[in-house]
Amino acid sequence: MKKTIRDIDVSGKKVLVRCDFNVPQDENGNITDIRRIQGALPTIRYLIDNNAKVILCSHLGRPKGEVKKEFSLLPVQKELSKELGIEVKLADDIVGKSAKELTKNMKEREVVLLENVRFDKREEANDKELSKELASLADIYVNDAFGTAHRAHSSTAGVSEFLPSVSGFLIEKEIKFLGEALNNPERPFVSIIGGKKVSDKISVINNLLEKVDVLIIGGGMAYTFLKSEGLNIGKSICEEDKIDLAKELIEKAKEKNVKLLLPVDIKVAKEFSNEAESKVVAVDEIEDEWEGMDIGPKTIEEYKNILESAKTIMWNGPLGVFEFDNFAYGTNKIAEILANSNAITIIGGGDSAAAIEKAGYADKMTHISTGGGASLEFLEGKKLPGIECLLEK
Ligand code: AMP
């Protein structure tokens, strides 16, 4: 168990918080989705309420080590000031003159935001000097940016070498839900893995086979598995060089007594487009000219029965080409089943989170991870540098 801001005395202390303010913006620099900012507020408010001097930092976009105006955190500073109802000061730099001046004589409950940490090319190199300079601004380090916790950068991990380091509430929540599901799940534990490629998720599947009772495989990657079982998959997406591996994973599931479910019917299309001619066929009836785009109704029914008896459900990756409305049915149906489920429902970041949001079920899930890449690495069983570096309870 990692220490959190509740386990350390922050009163009167300068607390450097690594947030994830990597918000989407339109061409005029207006923030189009403020959820990442709102997500950081509980940690920031706790620190203010407990009389800390709060220093915030984050990256935004990919300025590649150069100062670029379009990647400034100015829009974030404005939004934060509005949300917190106080004037958040924005430094012109990260560890330079402006940052030092603004953080030197801070009062309790004051909030300073440093400029985009990726304006300094040393950030992504996890440069020790930058870590030291960041640390010199503060007394305590808090990591609350789960989305970058799988990266060892100066502001996400390096700085912890020089300061007592704990997690904020966002990372605490991620560890709690993802960690508990993997290490101590209420059973039956069912995981749904979809998405395009087997190759992206091999390690996740491998790790989950050690943990789950049922593994449901859908999306583009299912066709490599189906082909490994000797079925004709027509023009469906397939990774020829992963067929043997798919076979091995099916074998491993048998050895581990994990029920591995593949689609039993498929919505196929003549071409890869929303308007394409389409039909539902049994999985052993896919013809040469057709390609699998979504799971069929019998598959949904079968998955539904399994999901209804689950106590923990973890979902990562869409079950079809959900960007096309005509092939989003399977993904949306699974989202609906999870929304109506009494099980603990955990959604890995990225596309499945987007699908849940789009379907309007976000508040019906137990936990939606805020990190795509980070949550995948967590599910792979890897240790994330941004979490490893924090103090143990
Ligand atoms: P991933 O990034 O691996 O989670 O994959 C997400 C992508 O997989 C989405 O863009 C989906 O459109 C795509 N996808 C899901 N099912 C299929 C399919 N049957 N054929 C092609 N692409 C698919």
CSV table of C-alpha atoms and ligand atoms in Angstrom, one decimal:
chain,number,residue,atom,x,y,z
A,1,MET,CA,0.0,0.0,0.0
A,2,LYS,CA,1.3,3.4,-1.0
A,3,LYS,CA,1.1,6.4,1.3
A,4,THR,CA,-1.3,9.1,0.3
A,5,ILE,CA,-1.6,12.8,1.1
A,6,ARG,CA,-3.7,11.7,4.1
A,7,ASP,CA,-0.6,9.9,5.6
A,8,ILE,CA,1.7,12.9,5.7
A,9,ASP,CA,1.5,16.3,7.4
A,10,VAL,CA,1.1,18.9,4.7
A,11,SER,CA,0.3,21.9,6.9
A,12,GLY,CA,2.6,24.8,6.1
A,13,LYS,CA,4.6,22.7,3.7
A,14,LYS,CA,5.3,23.3,0.0
A,15,VAL,CA,3.7,20.5,-1.9
A,16,LEU,CA,4.6,19.8,-5.5
A,17,VAL,CA,1.8,18.0,-7.2
A,18,ARG,CA,2.2,16.3,-10.6
A,19,CYS,CA,-1.2,16.5,-12.2
A,20,ASP,CA,-2.5,15.3,-15.6
A,21,PHE,CA,-3.7,18.6,-17.2
A,22,ASN,CA,-3.1,17.2,-20.7
A,23,VAL,CA,-6.5,18.5,-21.8
A,24,PRO,CA,-7.9,18.6,-25.3
A,25,GLN,CA,-8.1,22.0,-27.0
A,26,ASP,CA,-9.7,23.4,-30.1
A,27,GLU,CA,-7.7,25.4,-32.7
A,28,ASN,CA,-8.2,28.6,-30.7
A,29,GLY,CA,-6.8,27.0,-27.6
A,30,ASN,CA,-10.1,26.6,-25.8
A,31,ILE,CA,-10.3,23.6,-23.6
A,32,THR,CA,-12.9,21.2,-25.1
A,33,ASP,CA,-13.1,18.8,-22.1
A,34,ILE,CA,-12.3,19.9,-18.6
A,35,ARG,CA,-12.7,16.5,-16.9
A,36,ARG,CA,-9.0,16.1,-16.3
A,37,ILE,CA,-8.9,19.4,-14.5
A,38,GLN,CA,-12.0,18.5,-12.4
A,39,GLY,CA,-10.4,15.1,-11.7
A,40,ALA,CA,-7.5,16.9,-10.0
A,41,LEU,CA,-9.6,19.1,-7.8
A,42,PRO,CA,-10.2,16.8,-4.8
A,43,THR,CA,-6.4,16.4,-4.2
A,44,ILE,CA,-5.8,20.2,-4.7
A,45,ARG,CA,-8.7,21.1,-2.4
A,46,TYR,CA,-7.6,18.7,0.3
A,47,LEU,CA,-4.1,20.4,0.2
A,48,ILE,CA,-5.6,23.9,0.4
A,49,ASP,CA,-8.0,22.9,3.2
A,50,ASN,CA,-5.0,21.5,5.1
A,51,ASN,CA,-3.0,24.7,4.8
A,52,ALA,CA,-0.4,23.5,2.3
A,53,LYS,CA,1.4,25.7,-0.2
A,54,VAL,CA,0.4,24.1,-3.4
A,55,ILE,CA,2.7,23.9,-6.4
A,56,LEU,CA,1.2,22.2,-9.5
A,57,CYS,CA,2.9,20.9,-12.6
A,58,SER,CA,1.9,18.9,-15.6
A,59,HIS,CA,2.6,18.3,-19.3
A,60,LEU,CA,0.4,19.4,-22.1
A,61,GLY,CA,0.7,17.9,-25.6
A,62,ARG,CA,4.1,17.2,-27.2
A,63,PRO,CA,6.2,20.3,-27.3
A,64,LYS,CA,9.3,18.1,-27.6
A,65,GLY,CA,11.5,20.0,-25.2
A,66,GLU,CA,10.8,23.5,-26.7
A,67,VAL,CA,8.8,26.4,-25.4
A,68,LYS,CA,5.8,26.7,-27.6
A,69,LYS,CA,3.0,29.1,-26.9
A,70,GLU,CA,0.3,26.7,-28.1
A,71,PHE,CA,1.3,24.2,-25.4
A,72,SER,CA,1.2,26.8,-22.6
A,73,LEU,CA,-0.8,25.9,-19.4
A,74,LEU,CA,-2.4,29.4,-19.5
A,75,PRO,CA,-5.9,28.0,-20.4
A,76,VAL,CA,-5.5,25.5,-17.6
A,77,GLN,CA,-4.5,28.2,-15.1
A,78,LYS,CA,-7.7,30.2,-16.0
A,79,GLU,CA,-9.9,27.1,-15.7
A,80,LEU,CA,-8.3,26.1,-12.4
A,81,SER,CA,-8.7,29.6,-10.9
A,82,LYS,CA,-12.4,29.5,-11.9
A,83,GLU,CA,-13.0,26.0,-10.4
A,84,LEU,CA,-11.1,26.8,-7.2
A,85,GLY,CA,-12.4,30.3,-6.8
A,86,ILE,CA,-8.9,31.7,-6.1
A,87,GLU,CA,-6.3,33.2,-8.3
A,88,VAL,CA,-3.9,30.4,-9.3
A,89,LYS,CA,-0.5,32.0,-10.3
A,90,LEU,CA,1.2,30.7,-13.5
A,91,ALA,CA,5.0,30.7,-13.6
A,92,ASP,CA,6.6,31.5,-17.0
A,93,ASP,CA,8.9,28.6,-16.6
A,94,ILE,CA,9.4,25.3,-14.8
A,95,VAL,CA,12.4,25.7,-12.5
A,96,GLY,CA,13.7,29.1,-13.7
A,97,LYS,CA,13.5,32.6,-12.3
A,98,SER,CA,9.8,32.9,-12.4
A,99,ALA,CA,9.0,29.6,-10.8
A,100,LYS,CA,11.6,30.3,-8.0
A,101,GLU,CA,10.2,33.8,-7.4
A,102,LEU,CA,6.6,32.6,-7.2
A,103,THR,CA,7.2,29.7,-5.0
A,104,LYS,CA,9.8,31.3,-2.7
A,105,ASN,CA,7.6,33.2,-0.2
A,106,MET,CA,4.3,31.3,-0.7
A,107,LYS,CA,1.6,31.7,1.8
A,108,GLU,CA,-0.4,28.7,3.1
A,109,ARG,CA,-3.4,27.9,0.8
A,110,GLU,CA,-1.8,29.6,-2.1
A,111,VAL,CA,-1.6,27.8,-5.5
A,112,VAL,CA,1.1,28.2,-8.1
A,113,LEU,CA,1.1,26.4,-11.5
A,114,LEU,CA,4.5,25.8,-13.2
A,115,GLU,CA,4.6,26.0,-17.0
A,116,ASN,CA,4.4,22.8,-19.1
A,117,VAL,CA,7.1,20.5,-17.8
A,118,ARG,CA,7.8,19.2,-21.4
A,119,PHE,CA,9.1,22.7,-22.4
A,120,ASP,CA,12.3,21.4,-20.8
A,121,LYS,CA,13.8,18.6,-22.8
A,122,ARG,CA,15.3,17.1,-19.6
A,123,GLU,CA,11.8,16.1,-18.4
A,124,GLU,CA,11.3,13.1,-20.7
A,125,ALA,CA,14.9,12.1,-20.2
A,126,ASN,CA,14.2,11.8,-16.5
A,127,ASP,CA,17.2,14.1,-16.0
A,128,LYS,CA,18.6,14.1,-12.5
A,129,GLU,CA,19.4,17.8,-12.4
A,130,LEU,CA,15.9,18.7,-13.5
A,131,SER,CA,14.5,16.4,-10.8
A,132,LYS,CA,16.7,18.0,-8.2
A,133,GLU,CA,15.7,21.5,-9.3
A,134,LEU,CA,12.0,20.6,-9.2
A,135,ALA,CA,12.5,19.1,-5.8
A,136,SER,CA,14.2,22.2,-4.5
A,137,LEU,CA,11.0,24.1,-5.0
A,138,ALA,CA,9.1,22.0,-2.5
A,139,ASP,CA,9.1,19.9,0.7
A,140,ILE,CA,6.8,17.1,-0.4
A,141,TYR,CA,6.1,15.5,-3.8
A,142,VAL,CA,2.6,14.2,-4.7
A,143,ASN,CA,2.0,12.2,-7.9
A,144,ASP,CA,-1.6,12.3,-9.1
A,145,ALA,CA,-1.1,11.9,-12.8
A,146,PHE,CA,-2.0,8.2,-13.5
A,147,GLY,CA,-2.0,8.8,-17.3
A,148,THR,CA,1.8,9.3,-17.2
A,149,ALA,CA,2.6,6.9,-14.3
A,150,HIS,CA,4.0,4.3,-16.7
A,151,ARG,CA,6.6,6.8,-17.8
A,152,ALA,CA,9.8,7.5,-15.8
A,153,HIS,CA,10.2,11.2,-16.3
A,154,SER,CA,11.6,13.9,-14.0
A,155,SER,CA,8.2,15.1,-12.8
A,156,THR,CA,6.5,11.7,-12.7
A,157,ALA,CA,9.2,9.7,-10.9
A,158,GLY,CA,12.7,11.3,-10.8
A,159,VAL,CA,11.8,14.0,-8.4
A,160,SER,CA,10.8,11.4,-5.8
A,161,GLU,CA,14.5,10.6,-5.2
A,162,PHE,CA,14.8,14.0,-3.4
A,163,LEU,CA,11.5,14.4,-1.6
A,164,PRO,CA,9.1,12.4,0.6
A,165,SER,CA,6.6,11.2,-2.0
A,166,VAL,CA,3.0,10.1,-1.7
A,167,SER,CA,0.0,9.7,-4.0
A,168,GLY,CA,-2.9,12.0,-4.6
A,169,PHE,CA,-6.5,10.8,-4.5
A,170,LEU,CA,-6.7,10.0,-8.3
A,171,ILE,CA,-3.8,7.6,-8.2
A,172,GLU,CA,-5.0,6.1,-4.9
A,173,LYS,CA,-8.3,5.3,-6.6
A,174,GLU,CA,-6.6,3.7,-9.6
A,175,ILE,CA,-4.4,1.5,-7.4
A,176,LYS,CA,-7.4,0.6,-5.3
A,177,PHE,CA,-9.7,-0.5,-8.1
A,178,LEU,CA,-7.2,-1.9,-10.7
A,179,GLY,CA,-5.1,-3.4,-7.9
A,180,GLU,CA,-7.9,-5.0,-6.0
A,181,ALA,CA,-9.5,-6.5,-9.1
A,182,LEU,CA,-6.2,-8.1,-10.1
A,183,ASN,CA,-5.0,-9.3,-6.7
A,184,ASN,CA,-8.1,-9.9,-4.7
A,185,PRO,CA,-11.2,-9.9,-6.9
A,186,GLU,CA,-14.7,-10.8,-5.9
A,187,ARG,CA,-15.4,-13.9,-8.0
A,188,PRO,CA,-16.5,-14.8,-10.6
A,189,PHE,CA,-14.1,-12.4,-12.2
A,190,VAL,CA,-14.8,-11.9,-15.9
A,191,SER,CA,-12.6,-9.8,-18.2
A,192,ILE,CA,-13.5,-8.6,-21.6
A,193,ILE,CA,-10.6,-7.8,-23.9
A,194,GLY,CA,-11.3,-6.2,-27.3
A,195,GLY,CA,-9.5,-3.9,-29.7
A,196,LYS,CA,-7.6,-4.2,-32.9
A,197,LYS,CA,-4.6,-6.3,-32.4
A,198,VAL,CA,-3.5,-9.3,-30.4
A,199,SER,CA,0.0,-8.0,-30.4
A,200,ASP,CA,-1.0,-5.0,-28.3
A,201,LYS,CA,-2.6,-7.1,-25.7
A,202,ILE,CA,-0.6,-10.3,-25.4
A,203,SER,CA,0.9,-9.4,-22.1
A,204,VAL,CA,-2.5,-8.3,-20.7
A,205,ILE,CA,-4.1,-11.5,-21.8
A,206,ASN,CA,-1.2,-13.5,-20.4
A,207,ASN,CA,-1.4,-11.8,-17.0
A,208,LEU,CA,-5.2,-12.0,-16.9
A,209,LEU,CA,-5.2,-15.7,-17.6
A,210,GLU,CA,-3.5,-16.0,-14.2
A,211,LYS,CA,-6.3,-14.1,-12.5
A,212,VAL,CA,-9.7,-14.4,-14.1
A,213,ASP,CA,-12.4,-17.0,-14.2
A,214,VAL,CA,-13.7,-16.1,-17.7
A,215,LEU,CA,-11.9,-14.3,-20.5
A,216,ILE,CA,-14.1,-12.8,-23.2
A,217,ILE,CA,-12.3,-12.0,-26.4
A,218,GLY,CA,-13.9,-9.7,-29.0
A,219,GLY,CA,-13.0,-6.9,-31.5
A,220,GLY,CA,-10.5,-7.2,-34.3
A,221,MET,CA,-8.1,-9.5,-32.3
A,222,ALA,CA,-10.8,-12.2,-32.1
A,223,TYR,CA,-10.2,-13.2,-35.7
A,224,THR,CA,-6.6,-14.2,-35.2
A,225,PHE,CA,-7.9,-16.6,-32.4
A,226,LEU,CA,-10.7,-17.8,-34.7
A,227,LYS,CA,-8.2,-18.5,-37.5
A,228,SER,CA,-6.0,-20.4,-35.0
A,229,GLU,CA,-9.0,-22.7,-34.5
A,230,GLY,CA,-9.0,-23.4,-38.2
A,231,LEU,CA,-11.9,-21.2,-39.2
A,232,ASN,CA,-12.2,-19.2,-42.3
A,233,ILE,CA,-12.2,-15.5,-41.4
A,234,GLY,CA,-12.5,-14.0,-44.9
A,235,LYS,CA,-11.0,-10.5,-45.2
A,236,SER,CA,-11.2,-10.0,-41.4
A,237,ILE,CA,-8.2,-8.3,-39.7
A,238,CYS,CA,-5.7,-11.0,-38.7
A,239,GLU,CA,-2.1,-11.1,-37.5
A,240,GLU,CA,-0.7,-14.1,-39.3
A,241,ASP,CA,2.4,-14.1,-37.2
A,242,LYS,CA,0.4,-14.3,-34.0
A,243,ILE,CA,-1.8,-17.3,-34.9
A,244,ASP,CA,0.5,-19.7,-33.1
A,245,LEU,CA,0.5,-17.5,-30.1
A,246,ALA,CA,-3.3,-17.3,-30.1
A,247,LYS,CA,-3.3,-21.1,-30.0
A,248,GLU,CA,-0.9,-21.1,-27.1
A,249,LEU,CA,-3.1,-18.6,-25.2
A,250,ILE,CA,-6.2,-20.9,-25.8
A,251,GLU,CA,-4.1,-23.8,-24.4
A,252,LYS,CA,-3.0,-21.8,-21.4
A,253,ALA,CA,-6.6,-20.9,-20.7
A,254,LYS,CA,-7.5,-24.6,-20.6
A,255,GLU,CA,-4.5,-25.4,-18.3
A,256,LYS,CA,-5.6,-22.6,-15.9
A,257,ASN,CA,-9.2,-23.6,-16.0
A,258,VAL,CA,-10.2,-20.3,-17.4
A,259,LYS,CA,-13.2,-20.2,-19.7
A,260,LEU,CA,-12.1,-18.4,-22.9
A,261,LEU,CA,-15.0,-17.2,-24.9
A,262,LEU,CA,-14.8,-16.2,-28.6
A,263,PRO,CA,-17.7,-14.9,-30.7
A,264,VAL,CA,-20.1,-17.4,-32.1
A,265,ASP,CA,-21.6,-15.1,-34.7
A,266,ILE,CA,-20.3,-12.1,-36.4
A,267,LYS,CA,-21.7,-9.0,-38.3
A,268,VAL,CA,-19.7,-9.1,-41.5
A,269,ALA,CA,-19.4,-6.4,-44.1
A,270,LYS,CA,-18.3,-6.3,-47.8
A,271,GLU,CA,-15.9,-3.4,-47.1
A,272,PHE,CA,-14.5,-1.4,-44.2
A,273,SER,CA,-17.0,1.5,-44.1
A,274,ASN,CA,-20.1,2.4,-42.2
A,275,GLU,CA,-22.4,2.2,-45.3
A,276,ALA,CA,-21.1,-1.2,-46.4
A,277,GLU,CA,-23.5,-4.0,-47.1
A,278,SER,CA,-23.6,-6.2,-44.0
A,279,LYS,CA,-25.1,-9.4,-42.6
A,280,VAL,CA,-24.9,-11.6,-39.5
A,281,VAL,CA,-23.3,-15.0,-40.0
A,282,ALA,CA,-22.3,-17.9,-37.7
A,283,VAL,CA,-18.6,-17.9,-37.0
A,284,ASP,CA,-18.0,-20.9,-39.2
A,285,GLU,CA,-19.8,-19.3,-42.1
A,286,ILE,CA,-17.7,-16.3,-42.9
A,287,GLU,CA,-17.2,-16.1,-46.7
A,288,ASP,CA,-14.0,-15.1,-48.5
A,289,GLU,CA,-15.2,-11.6,-49.6
A,290,TRP,CA,-16.5,-10.5,-46.2
A,291,GLU,CA,-14.8,-9.0,-43.1
A,292,GLY,CA,-15.8,-9.2,-39.5
A,293,MET,CA,-16.9,-5.8,-38.1
A,294,ASP,CA,-18.9,-6.5,-34.9
A,295,ILE,CA,-20.0,-9.4,-32.7
A,296,GLY,CA,-23.5,-10.8,-33.5
A,297,PRO,CA,-26.7,-11.1,-31.4
A,298,LYS,CA,-26.1,-14.7,-30.3
A,299,THR,CA,-22.6,-13.8,-29.0
A,300,ILE,CA,-24.0,-10.8,-27.1
A,301,GLU,CA,-26.6,-13.1,-25.5
A,302,GLU,CA,-24.0,-15.6,-24.5
A,303,TYR,CA,-21.7,-12.9,-23.1
A,304,LYS,CA,-24.7,-11.4,-21.3
A,305,ASN,CA,-25.4,-14.6,-19.5
A,306,ILE,CA,-21.8,-14.9,-18.3
A,307,LEU,CA,-21.6,-11.2,-17.3
A,308,GLU,CA,-24.8,-11.4,-15.3
A,309,SER,CA,-23.3,-14.0,-13.0
A,310,ALA,CA,-20.0,-12.0,-12.6
A,311,LYS,CA,-19.0,-10.2,-9.4
A,312,THR,CA,-16.1,-8.3,-10.9
A,313,ILE,CA,-15.9,-7.3,-14.6
A,314,MET,CA,-12.9,-5.6,-16.2
A,315,TRP,CA,-13.3,-4.3,-19.7
A,316,ASN,CA,-10.6,-3.1,-22.1
A,317,GLY,CA,-11.1,-2.5,-25.8
A,318,PRO,CA,-14.1,-2.2,-28.1
A,319,LEU,CA,-15.8,-5.4,-29.5
A,320,GLY,CA,-16.2,-4.1,-33.0
A,321,VAL,CA,-15.5,-1.1,-35.2
A,322,PHE,CA,-17.5,1.1,-32.8
A,323,GLU,CA,-16.5,4.4,-34.6
A,324,PHE,CA,-19.0,3.3,-37.3
A,325,ASP,CA,-22.5,3.5,-36.0
A,326,ASN,CA,-23.6,0.5,-38.0
A,327,PHE,CA,-21.0,-1.6,-36.2
A,328,ALA,CA,-21.2,-0.2,-32.7
A,329,TYR,CA,-24.1,-2.3,-31.5
A,330,GLY,CA,-22.0,-5.0,-29.8
A,331,THR,CA,-19.8,-2.5,-28.0
A,332,ASN,CA,-22.8,-0.5,-26.9
A,333,LYS,CA,-24.7,-3.5,-25.8
A,334,ILE,CA,-21.8,-4.7,-23.6
A,335,ALA,CA,-21.7,-1.1,-22.2
A,336,GLU,CA,-25.4,-1.4,-21.4
A,337,ILE,CA,-25.0,-4.8,-19.7
A,338,LEU,CA,-22.2,-3.5,-17.5
A,339,ALA,CA,-24.3,-0.4,-16.7
A,340,ASN,CA,-27.1,-2.6,-15.4
A,341,SER,CA,-24.8,-5.0,-13.6
A,342,ASN,CA,-24.4,-5.2,-9.8
A,343,ALA,CA,-20.8,-6.4,-10.2
A,344,ILE,CA,-17.8,-4.2,-9.6
A,345,THR,CA,-17.2,-2.8,-13.1
A,346,ILE,CA,-13.8,-1.5,-14.1
A,347,ILE,CA,-13.1,0.1,-17.4
A,348,GLY,CA,-9.6,0.4,-18.8
A,349,GLY,CA,-8.9,3.8,-20.3
A,350,GLY,CA,-8.9,4.6,-24.0
A,351,ASP,CA,-11.6,3.3,-26.5
A,352,SER,CA,-13.8,1.4,-24.0
A,353,ALA,CA,-13.9,4.4,-21.8
A,354,ALA,CA,-14.8,6.6,-24.8
A,355,ALA,CA,-17.6,4.1,-25.8
A,356,ILE,CA,-19.0,4.1,-22.3
A,357,GLU,CA,-19.0,7.9,-22.2
A,358,LYS,CA,-20.6,8.1,-25.6
A,359,ALA,CA,-23.4,5.7,-24.5
A,360,GLY,CA,-24.0,7.9,-21.4
A,361,TYR,CA,-23.1,5.1,-18.9
A,362,ALA,CA,-20.0,6.7,-17.3
A,363,ASP,CA,-21.6,7.3,-13.9
A,364,LYS,CA,-22.9,3.7,-13.8
A,365,MET,CA,-19.4,2.2,-13.7
A,366,THR,CA,-17.5,1.5,-10.5
A,367,HIS,CA,-14.3,2.9,-12.0
A,368,ILE,CA,-13.2,4.2,-15.3
A,369,SER,CA,-9.4,4.4,-15.5
A,370,THR,CA,-8.0,7.8,-16.4
A,371,GLY,CA,-4.9,6.2,-18.1
A,372,GLY,CA,-5.0,4.3,-21.4
A,373,GLY,CA,-1.3,3.2,-21.6
A,374,ALA,CA,-0.9,3.2,-17.9
A,375,SER,CA,-3.9,1.0,-17.2
A,376,LEU,CA,-2.7,-1.5,-19.8
A,377,GLU,CA,0.7,-1.7,-18.2
A,378,PHE,CA,-1.0,-2.1,-14.8
A,379,LEU,CA,-3.1,-5.0,-16.2
A,380,GLU,CA,0.0,-6.5,-17.7
A,381,GLY,CA,1.3,-6.8,-14.1
A,382,LYS,CA,4.1,-4.3,-14.8
A,383,LYS,CA,5.4,-2.0,-12.1
A,384,LEU,CA,4.7,1.6,-13.0
A,385,PRO,CA,7.6,4.0,-12.2
A,386,GLY,CA,5.3,6.8,-11.1
A,387,ILE,CA,3.7,4.5,-8.5
A,388,GLU,CA,6.8,2.5,-7.5
A,389,CYS,CA,8.6,5.6,-6.5
A,390,LEU,CA,6.0,6.5,-3.8
A,391,LEU,CA,6.5,5.7,-0.1
A,392,GLU,CA,5.0,2.5,1.3
A,393,LYS,CA,2.5,2.7,4.2
B,1,AMP,P1,-7.2,-0.8,-29.6
B,1,AMP,O1,-6.6,0.5,-29.9
B,1,AMP,O2,-6.3,-2.0,-29.8
B,1,AMP,O3,-8.0,-0.8,-28.3
B,1,AMP,O4,-8.3,-1.0,-30.8
B,1,AMP,C1,-9.3,-0.1,-31.0
B,1,AMP,C2,-9.7,-0.2,-32.4
B,1,AMP,O5,-10.0,-1.5,-32.8
B,1,AMP,C3,-10.9,0.7,-32.7
B,1,AMP,O6,-10.5,1.7,-33.6
B,1,AMP,C4,-11.8,-0.3,-33.5
B,1,AMP,O7,-12.4,0.3,-34.6
B,1,AMP,C5,-10.9,-1.4,-33.9
B,1,AMP,N1,-11.6,-2.6,-34.1
B,1,AMP,C6,-12.5,-3.3,-33.3
B,1,AMP,N2,-13.0,-4.4,-33.9
B,1,AMP,C7,-12.5,-4.4,-35.2
B,1,AMP,C8,-12.7,-5.3,-36.3
B,1,AMP,N3,-13.5,-6.3,-36.2
B,1,AMP,N4,-12.0,-5.0,-37.4
B,1,AMP,C9,-11.1,-3.9,-37.5
B,1,AMP,N5,-10.9,-3.1,-36.4
B,1,AMP,C10,-11.6,-3.3,-35.3
